[in-house]
Short mmCIF file of C-alpha atoms and ligand atoms in Angstrom, two decimals:
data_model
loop_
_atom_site.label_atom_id
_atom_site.label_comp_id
_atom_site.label_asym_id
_atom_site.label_seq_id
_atom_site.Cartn_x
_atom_site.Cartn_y
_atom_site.Cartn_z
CA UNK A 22 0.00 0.00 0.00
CA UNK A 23 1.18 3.50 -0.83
CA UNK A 24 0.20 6.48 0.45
CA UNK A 25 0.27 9.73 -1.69
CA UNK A 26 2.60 12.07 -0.87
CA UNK A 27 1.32 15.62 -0.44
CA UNK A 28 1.30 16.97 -3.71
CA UNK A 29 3.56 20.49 -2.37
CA UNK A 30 3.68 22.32 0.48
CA UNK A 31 1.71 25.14 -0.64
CA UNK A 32 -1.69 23.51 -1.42
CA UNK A 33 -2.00 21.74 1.96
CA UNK A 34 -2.33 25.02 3.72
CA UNK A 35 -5.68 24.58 4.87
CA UNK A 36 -6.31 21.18 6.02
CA UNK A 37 -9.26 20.66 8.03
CA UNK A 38 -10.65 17.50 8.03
CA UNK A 39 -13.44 16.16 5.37
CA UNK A 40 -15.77 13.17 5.75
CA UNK A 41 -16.86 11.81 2.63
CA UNK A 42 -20.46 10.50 2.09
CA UNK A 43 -20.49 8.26 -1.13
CA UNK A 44 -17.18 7.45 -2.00
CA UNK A 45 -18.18 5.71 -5.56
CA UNK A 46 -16.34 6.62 -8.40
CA UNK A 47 -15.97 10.60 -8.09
CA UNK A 48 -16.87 10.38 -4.15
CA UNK A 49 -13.74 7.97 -3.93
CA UNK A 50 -11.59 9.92 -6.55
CA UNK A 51 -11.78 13.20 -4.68
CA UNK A 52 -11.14 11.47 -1.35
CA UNK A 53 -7.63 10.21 -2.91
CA UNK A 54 -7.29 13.17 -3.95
CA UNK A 55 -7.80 15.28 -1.12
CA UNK A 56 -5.34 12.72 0.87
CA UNK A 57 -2.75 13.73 -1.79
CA UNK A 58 -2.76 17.30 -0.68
CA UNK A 59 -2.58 16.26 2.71
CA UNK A 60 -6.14 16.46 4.08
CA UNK A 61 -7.35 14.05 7.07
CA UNK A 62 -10.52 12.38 5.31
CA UNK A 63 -12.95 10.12 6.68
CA UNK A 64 -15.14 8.07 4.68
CA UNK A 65 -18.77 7.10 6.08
CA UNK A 66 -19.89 3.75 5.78
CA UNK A 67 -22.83 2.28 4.29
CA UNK A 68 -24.14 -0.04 6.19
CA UNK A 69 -21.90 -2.80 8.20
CA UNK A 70 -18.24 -2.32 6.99
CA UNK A 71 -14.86 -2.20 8.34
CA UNK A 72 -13.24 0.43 9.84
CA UNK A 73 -10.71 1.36 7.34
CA UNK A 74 -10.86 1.15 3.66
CA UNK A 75 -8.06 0.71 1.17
CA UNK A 76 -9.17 2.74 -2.41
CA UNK A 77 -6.50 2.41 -5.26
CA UNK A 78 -6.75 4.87 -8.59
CA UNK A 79 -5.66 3.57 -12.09
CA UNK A 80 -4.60 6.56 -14.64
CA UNK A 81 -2.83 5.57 -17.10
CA UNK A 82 0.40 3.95 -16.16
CA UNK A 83 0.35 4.93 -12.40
CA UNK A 84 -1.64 3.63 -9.71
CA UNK A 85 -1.82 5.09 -6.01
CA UNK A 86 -3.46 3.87 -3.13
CA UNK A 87 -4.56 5.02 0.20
CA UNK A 88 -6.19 3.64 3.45
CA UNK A 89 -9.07 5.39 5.31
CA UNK A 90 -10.27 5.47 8.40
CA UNK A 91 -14.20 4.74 7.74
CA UNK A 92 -16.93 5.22 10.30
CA UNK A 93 -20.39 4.44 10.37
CA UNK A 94 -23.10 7.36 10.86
CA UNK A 95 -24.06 7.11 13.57
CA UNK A 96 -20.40 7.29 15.22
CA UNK A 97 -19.49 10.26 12.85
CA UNK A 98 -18.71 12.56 15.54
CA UNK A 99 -19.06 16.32 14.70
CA UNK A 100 -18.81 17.31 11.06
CA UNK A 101 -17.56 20.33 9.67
CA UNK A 102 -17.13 19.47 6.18
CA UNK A 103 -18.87 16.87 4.25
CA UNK A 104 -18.32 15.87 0.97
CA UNK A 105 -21.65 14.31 -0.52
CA UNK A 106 -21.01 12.51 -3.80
CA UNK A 107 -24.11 9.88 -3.82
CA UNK A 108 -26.37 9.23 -6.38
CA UNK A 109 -29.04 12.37 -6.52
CA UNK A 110 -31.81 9.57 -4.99
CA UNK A 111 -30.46 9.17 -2.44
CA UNK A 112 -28.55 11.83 -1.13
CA UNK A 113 -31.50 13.25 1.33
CA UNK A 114 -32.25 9.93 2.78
CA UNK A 115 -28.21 9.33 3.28
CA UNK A 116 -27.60 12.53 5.05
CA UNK A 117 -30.95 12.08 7.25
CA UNK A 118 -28.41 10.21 9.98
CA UNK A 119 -25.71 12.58 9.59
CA UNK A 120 -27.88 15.48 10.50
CA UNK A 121 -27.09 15.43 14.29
CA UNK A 122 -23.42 15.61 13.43
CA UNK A 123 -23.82 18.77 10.87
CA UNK A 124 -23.51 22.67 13.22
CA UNK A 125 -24.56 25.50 11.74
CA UNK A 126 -21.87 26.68 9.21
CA UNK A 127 -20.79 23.07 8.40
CA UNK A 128 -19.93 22.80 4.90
CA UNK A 129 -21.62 19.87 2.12
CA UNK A 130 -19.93 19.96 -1.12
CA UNK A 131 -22.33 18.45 -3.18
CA UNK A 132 -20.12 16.70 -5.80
CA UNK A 133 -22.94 14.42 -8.14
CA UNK A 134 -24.53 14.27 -11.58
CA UNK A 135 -27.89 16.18 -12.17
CA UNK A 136 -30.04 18.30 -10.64
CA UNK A 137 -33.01 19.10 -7.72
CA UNK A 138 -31.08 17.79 -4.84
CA UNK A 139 -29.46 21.37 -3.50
CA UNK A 140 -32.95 23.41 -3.73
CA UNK A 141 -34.17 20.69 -0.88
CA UNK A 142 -31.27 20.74 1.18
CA UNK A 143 -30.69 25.01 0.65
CA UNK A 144 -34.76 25.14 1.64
CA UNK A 145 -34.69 21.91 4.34
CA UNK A 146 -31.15 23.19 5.98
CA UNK A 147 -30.70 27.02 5.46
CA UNK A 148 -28.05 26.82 8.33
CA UNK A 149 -25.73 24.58 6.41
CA UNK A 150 -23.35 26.36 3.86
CA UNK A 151 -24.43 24.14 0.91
CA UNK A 152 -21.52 24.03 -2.26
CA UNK A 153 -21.60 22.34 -5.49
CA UNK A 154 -18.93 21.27 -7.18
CA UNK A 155 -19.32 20.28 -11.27
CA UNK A 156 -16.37 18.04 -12.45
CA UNK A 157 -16.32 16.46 -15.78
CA UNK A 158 -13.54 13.87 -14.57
CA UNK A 159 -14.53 10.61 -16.17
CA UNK A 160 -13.97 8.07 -13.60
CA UNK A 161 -15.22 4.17 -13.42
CA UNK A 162 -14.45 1.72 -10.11
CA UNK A 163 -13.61 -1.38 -11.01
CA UNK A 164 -15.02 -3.57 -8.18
CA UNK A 165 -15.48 -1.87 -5.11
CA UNK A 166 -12.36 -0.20 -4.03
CA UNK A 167 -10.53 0.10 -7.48
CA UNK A 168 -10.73 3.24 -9.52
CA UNK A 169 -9.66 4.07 -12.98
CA UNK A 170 -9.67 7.48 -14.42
CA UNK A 171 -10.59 7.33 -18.05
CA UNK A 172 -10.75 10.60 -18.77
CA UNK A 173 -8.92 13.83 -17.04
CA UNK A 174 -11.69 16.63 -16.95
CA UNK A 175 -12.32 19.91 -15.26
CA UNK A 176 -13.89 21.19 -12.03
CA UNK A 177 -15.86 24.22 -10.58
CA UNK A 178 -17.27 25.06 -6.83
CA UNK A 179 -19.51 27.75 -6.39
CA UNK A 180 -22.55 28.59 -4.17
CA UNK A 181 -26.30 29.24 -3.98
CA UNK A 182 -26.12 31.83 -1.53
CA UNK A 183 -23.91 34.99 -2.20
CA UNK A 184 -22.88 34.79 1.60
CA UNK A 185 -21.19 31.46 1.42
CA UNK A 186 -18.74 32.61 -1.44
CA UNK A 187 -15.53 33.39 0.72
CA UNK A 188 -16.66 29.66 1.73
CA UNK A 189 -16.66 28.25 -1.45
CA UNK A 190 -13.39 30.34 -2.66
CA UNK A 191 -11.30 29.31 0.39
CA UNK A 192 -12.78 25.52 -0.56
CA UNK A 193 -11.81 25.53 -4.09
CA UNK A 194 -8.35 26.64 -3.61
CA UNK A 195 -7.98 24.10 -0.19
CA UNK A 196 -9.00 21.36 -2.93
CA UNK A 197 -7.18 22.07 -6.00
CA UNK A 198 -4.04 19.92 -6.61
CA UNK A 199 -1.39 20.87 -9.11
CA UNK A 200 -2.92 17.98 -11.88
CA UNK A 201 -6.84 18.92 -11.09
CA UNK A 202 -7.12 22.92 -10.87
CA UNK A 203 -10.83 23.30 -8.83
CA UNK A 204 -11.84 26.74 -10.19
CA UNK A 205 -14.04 28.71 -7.82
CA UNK A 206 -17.11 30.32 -9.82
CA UNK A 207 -19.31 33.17 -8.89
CA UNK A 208 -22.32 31.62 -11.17
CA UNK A 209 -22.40 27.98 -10.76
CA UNK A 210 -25.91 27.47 -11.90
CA UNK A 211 -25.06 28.29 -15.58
CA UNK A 212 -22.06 25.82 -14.80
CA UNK A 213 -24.37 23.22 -13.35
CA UNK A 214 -26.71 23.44 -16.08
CA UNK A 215 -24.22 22.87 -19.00
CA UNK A 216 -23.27 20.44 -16.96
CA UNK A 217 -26.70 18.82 -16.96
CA UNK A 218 -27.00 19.08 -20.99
CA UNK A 219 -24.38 17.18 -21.47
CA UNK A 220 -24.89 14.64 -19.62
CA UNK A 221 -28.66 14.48 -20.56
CA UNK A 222 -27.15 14.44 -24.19
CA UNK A 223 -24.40 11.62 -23.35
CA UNK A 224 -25.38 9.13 -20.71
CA UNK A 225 -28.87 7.64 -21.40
CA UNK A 226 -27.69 7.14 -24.69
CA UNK A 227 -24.15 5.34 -23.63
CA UNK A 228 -26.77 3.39 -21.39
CA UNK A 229 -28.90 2.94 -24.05
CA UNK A 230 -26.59 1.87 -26.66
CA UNK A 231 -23.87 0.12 -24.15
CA UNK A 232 -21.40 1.70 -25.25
CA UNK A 233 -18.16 3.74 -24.00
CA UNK A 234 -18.52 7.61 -23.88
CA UNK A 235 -16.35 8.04 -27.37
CA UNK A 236 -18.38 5.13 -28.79
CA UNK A 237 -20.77 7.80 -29.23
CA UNK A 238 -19.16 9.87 -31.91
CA UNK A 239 -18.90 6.74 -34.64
CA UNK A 240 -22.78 6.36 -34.11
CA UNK A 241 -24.37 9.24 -36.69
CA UNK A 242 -27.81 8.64 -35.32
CA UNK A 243 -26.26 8.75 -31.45
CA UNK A 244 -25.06 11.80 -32.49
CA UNK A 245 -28.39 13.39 -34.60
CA UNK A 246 -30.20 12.21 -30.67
CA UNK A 247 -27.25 14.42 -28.92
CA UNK A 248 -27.86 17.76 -31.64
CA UNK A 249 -31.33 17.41 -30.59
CA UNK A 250 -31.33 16.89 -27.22
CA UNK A 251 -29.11 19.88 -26.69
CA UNK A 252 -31.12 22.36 -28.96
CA UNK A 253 -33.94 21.24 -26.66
CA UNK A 254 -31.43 21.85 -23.09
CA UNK A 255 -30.60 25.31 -24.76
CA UNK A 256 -34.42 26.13 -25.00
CA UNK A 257 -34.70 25.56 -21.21
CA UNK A 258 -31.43 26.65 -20.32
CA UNK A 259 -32.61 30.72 -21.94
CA UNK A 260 -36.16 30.15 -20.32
CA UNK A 261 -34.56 29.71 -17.23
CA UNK A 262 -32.80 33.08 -17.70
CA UNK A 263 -28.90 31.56 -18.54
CA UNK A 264 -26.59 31.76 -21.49
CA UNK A 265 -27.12 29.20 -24.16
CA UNK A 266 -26.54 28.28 -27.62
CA UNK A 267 -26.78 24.91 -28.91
CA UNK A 268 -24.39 24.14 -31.29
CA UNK A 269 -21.91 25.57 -27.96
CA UNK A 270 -23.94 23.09 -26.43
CA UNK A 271 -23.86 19.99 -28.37
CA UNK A 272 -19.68 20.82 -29.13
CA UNK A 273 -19.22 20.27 -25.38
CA UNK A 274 -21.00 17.30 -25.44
CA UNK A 275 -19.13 16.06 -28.36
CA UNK A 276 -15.87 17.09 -27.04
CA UNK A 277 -16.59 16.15 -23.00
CA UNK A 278 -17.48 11.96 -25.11
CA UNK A 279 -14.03 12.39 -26.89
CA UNK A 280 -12.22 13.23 -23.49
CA UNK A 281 -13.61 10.29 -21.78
CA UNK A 282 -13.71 8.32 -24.48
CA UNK A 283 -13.27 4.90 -23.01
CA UNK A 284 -15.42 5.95 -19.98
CA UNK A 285 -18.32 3.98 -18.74
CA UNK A 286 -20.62 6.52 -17.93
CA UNK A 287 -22.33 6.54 -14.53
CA UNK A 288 -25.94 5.76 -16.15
CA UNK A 289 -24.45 2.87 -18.56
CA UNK A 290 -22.68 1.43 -15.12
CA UNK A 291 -26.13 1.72 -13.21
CA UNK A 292 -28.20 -0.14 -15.41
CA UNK A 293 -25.39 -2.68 -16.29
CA UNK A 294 -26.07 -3.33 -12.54
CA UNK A 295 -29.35 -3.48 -12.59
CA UNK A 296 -29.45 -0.58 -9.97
CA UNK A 297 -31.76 2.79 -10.39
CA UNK A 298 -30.29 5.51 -12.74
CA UNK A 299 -29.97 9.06 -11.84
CA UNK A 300 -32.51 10.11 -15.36
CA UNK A 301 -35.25 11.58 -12.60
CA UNK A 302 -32.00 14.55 -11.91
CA UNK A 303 -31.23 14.97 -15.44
CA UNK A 304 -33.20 14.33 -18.40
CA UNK A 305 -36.10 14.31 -15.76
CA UNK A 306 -34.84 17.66 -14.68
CA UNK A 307 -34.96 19.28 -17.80
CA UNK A 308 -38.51 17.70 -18.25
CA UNK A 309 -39.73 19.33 -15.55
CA UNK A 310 -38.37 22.49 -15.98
CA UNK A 311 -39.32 23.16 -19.88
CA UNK A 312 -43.12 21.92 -18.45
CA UNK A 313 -42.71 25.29 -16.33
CA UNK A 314 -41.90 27.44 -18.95
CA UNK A 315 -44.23 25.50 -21.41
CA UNK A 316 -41.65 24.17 -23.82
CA UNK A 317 -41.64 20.75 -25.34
CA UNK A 318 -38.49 18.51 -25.04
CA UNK A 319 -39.47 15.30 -26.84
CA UNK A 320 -35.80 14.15 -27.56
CA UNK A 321 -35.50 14.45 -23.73
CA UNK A 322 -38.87 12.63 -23.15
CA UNK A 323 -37.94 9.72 -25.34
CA UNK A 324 -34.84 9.28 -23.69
CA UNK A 325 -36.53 9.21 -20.01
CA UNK A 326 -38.49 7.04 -21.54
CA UNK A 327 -36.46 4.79 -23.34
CA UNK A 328 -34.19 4.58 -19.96
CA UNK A 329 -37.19 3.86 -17.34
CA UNK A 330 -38.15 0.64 -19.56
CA UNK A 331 -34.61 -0.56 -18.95
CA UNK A 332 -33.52 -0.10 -15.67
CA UNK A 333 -35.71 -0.28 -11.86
CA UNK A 334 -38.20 1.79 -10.00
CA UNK A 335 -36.41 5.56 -10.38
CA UNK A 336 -35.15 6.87 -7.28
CA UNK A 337 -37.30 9.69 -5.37
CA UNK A 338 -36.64 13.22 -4.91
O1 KPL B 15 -20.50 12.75 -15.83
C1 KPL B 15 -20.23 11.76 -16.50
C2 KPL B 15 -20.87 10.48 -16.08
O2 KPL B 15 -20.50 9.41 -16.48
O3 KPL B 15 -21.79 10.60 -15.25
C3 KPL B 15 -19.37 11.88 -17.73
C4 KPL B 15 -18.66 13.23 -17.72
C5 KPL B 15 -20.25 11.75 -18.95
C6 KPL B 15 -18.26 10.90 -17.79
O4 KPL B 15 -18.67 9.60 -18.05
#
């Protein structure tokens, strides 16, 4: 077993402990990475499990490894920040032990795919100093505990309330590591919802086809689907008052497949393994969102569709 070394001096100035809730695939990759810069983390268990856990990462020719303490819940212990990286679903009915733990002021990073999640927590918790983090790392586990990073992507913090931005700057720069800048933003939610287009426009249909990300781009009427289901993201994305164009749009998408190319996306793993996808937080999202503003997204709809017939009961909000 190795431990990462801190990656320099300078980025482990602040290094207050984290507990990480979900440590999947990006829940698991930032908690590697957050040990690299020399932060204590603590992963929370799910369920019965042991009280350290070993997580290795795969990129390219190097692999690193590191052991974690890991807790259950209930013996958390106060929190002051939390890393939350489950599936959308879930995430309220995770953190609903946890609670006791959390003080006013103590920080969630919400690090996961889609959307809906942070309006409940900002309205259920308006105490808590709620971040969310967009990262278009593509990441897979292999098993349990072993990680490969397919794909090296980007990633942005930011915050819903003006308030918690000296929070969410002081965050970013605590997290970034010389390989994986984190870039603090002042508007995440145009961030979050270009985000959310391209993954409505890339992982149903990676689920749908079984294929890799990149797989995508050598499938002409994959790639018609994606030009349409961005126009239709755009639509939504200037109802809802943001910046938006959808050839921009549908680029990213193209160009976010091509990075991760040989990524299984998160959707394609889920219904591999028969487990609920996260569709209700993004296609579903946008669904319900252009039914506000009266716009029809039937690319979208088909694909929520298409995705529901394949895989179990959808998680609730
Ligand atoms: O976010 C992803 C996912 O799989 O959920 C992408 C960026 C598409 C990488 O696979």
């Amino acid at each position: 077993m190795s431990h990462p070394a801190p990656e320099s001096a300078c980025a482990a100035a602040d290094v207050t402990p984290w507990h990480v809730l979900g440590a999947g695939a990006i829940g698991g990759l930032w908690a590697l990475r957050m040990a690299a810069v020399g932060i204590p983390v603590t992963l929370i268990a799910h369920g019965d499990a042991g009280a350290s856990r070993t997580l290795s990462l795969q990129d390219g020719e190097h692999t690193s490894s590191h052991t974690f303490p890991q807790i259950s819940a209930a013996s958390a212990g106060d929190i002051a920040r939390l890393l939350v990286a489950t599936k959308a679903g879930i995430t309220r009915a995770a953190l609903a032990p946890l609670l006791p733990q959390l003080r006013p002021g103590s920080i969630i990073l919400l690090l996961q795919n889609g959307m809906g999640t942070e309006d409940l927590l900002c309205a259920e918790h308006p105490d808590l100093c709620i971040l969310n983090g967009i990262t278009t790392d593509g990441i897979f586990r292999e098993g349990k505990d072993r990680l490969v990073q397919a794909g090296h992507g980007e990633t942005w913090l930011g915050c819903h309330h003006r308030n918690d931005e000296a929070n969410a700057k002081a965050i970013a720069a605590s997290l970034s590591g010389n390989a994986w800048p984190v870039h603090f933003v002042p508007d995440i939610q145009q961030r979050r919802w270009q985000k959310l287009a391209m993954n409505c426009a890339i992982n149903p249909l990676t689920a749908l086809y079984r294929c890799r990300n990149g797989e995508l781009l050598e499938k002409p009427d994959a790639l018609a689907t994606m030009r349409h289901i961005c126009t239709e993201a755009a639509l939504v994305m200037r109802a809802e008052g943001l910046d938006a164009d959808s050839e921009t749009l549908f680029k990213a998408a193209c160009e976010t497949a091509r990075k991760t190319a040989a990524n299984i996306s998160s959707m394609r793993a889920d219904v591999d393994a028969g487990r609920p996808t996260e569709i209700d937080f993004i296609n579903g999202y946008l669904l319900r969102r252009a039914a506000a503003h009266g716009i029809a997204v039937p690319a979208n709809s088909a694909l929520c569709a298409g995705i529901a017939a394949m895989s179990p009961a959808a998680s609730t909000r």
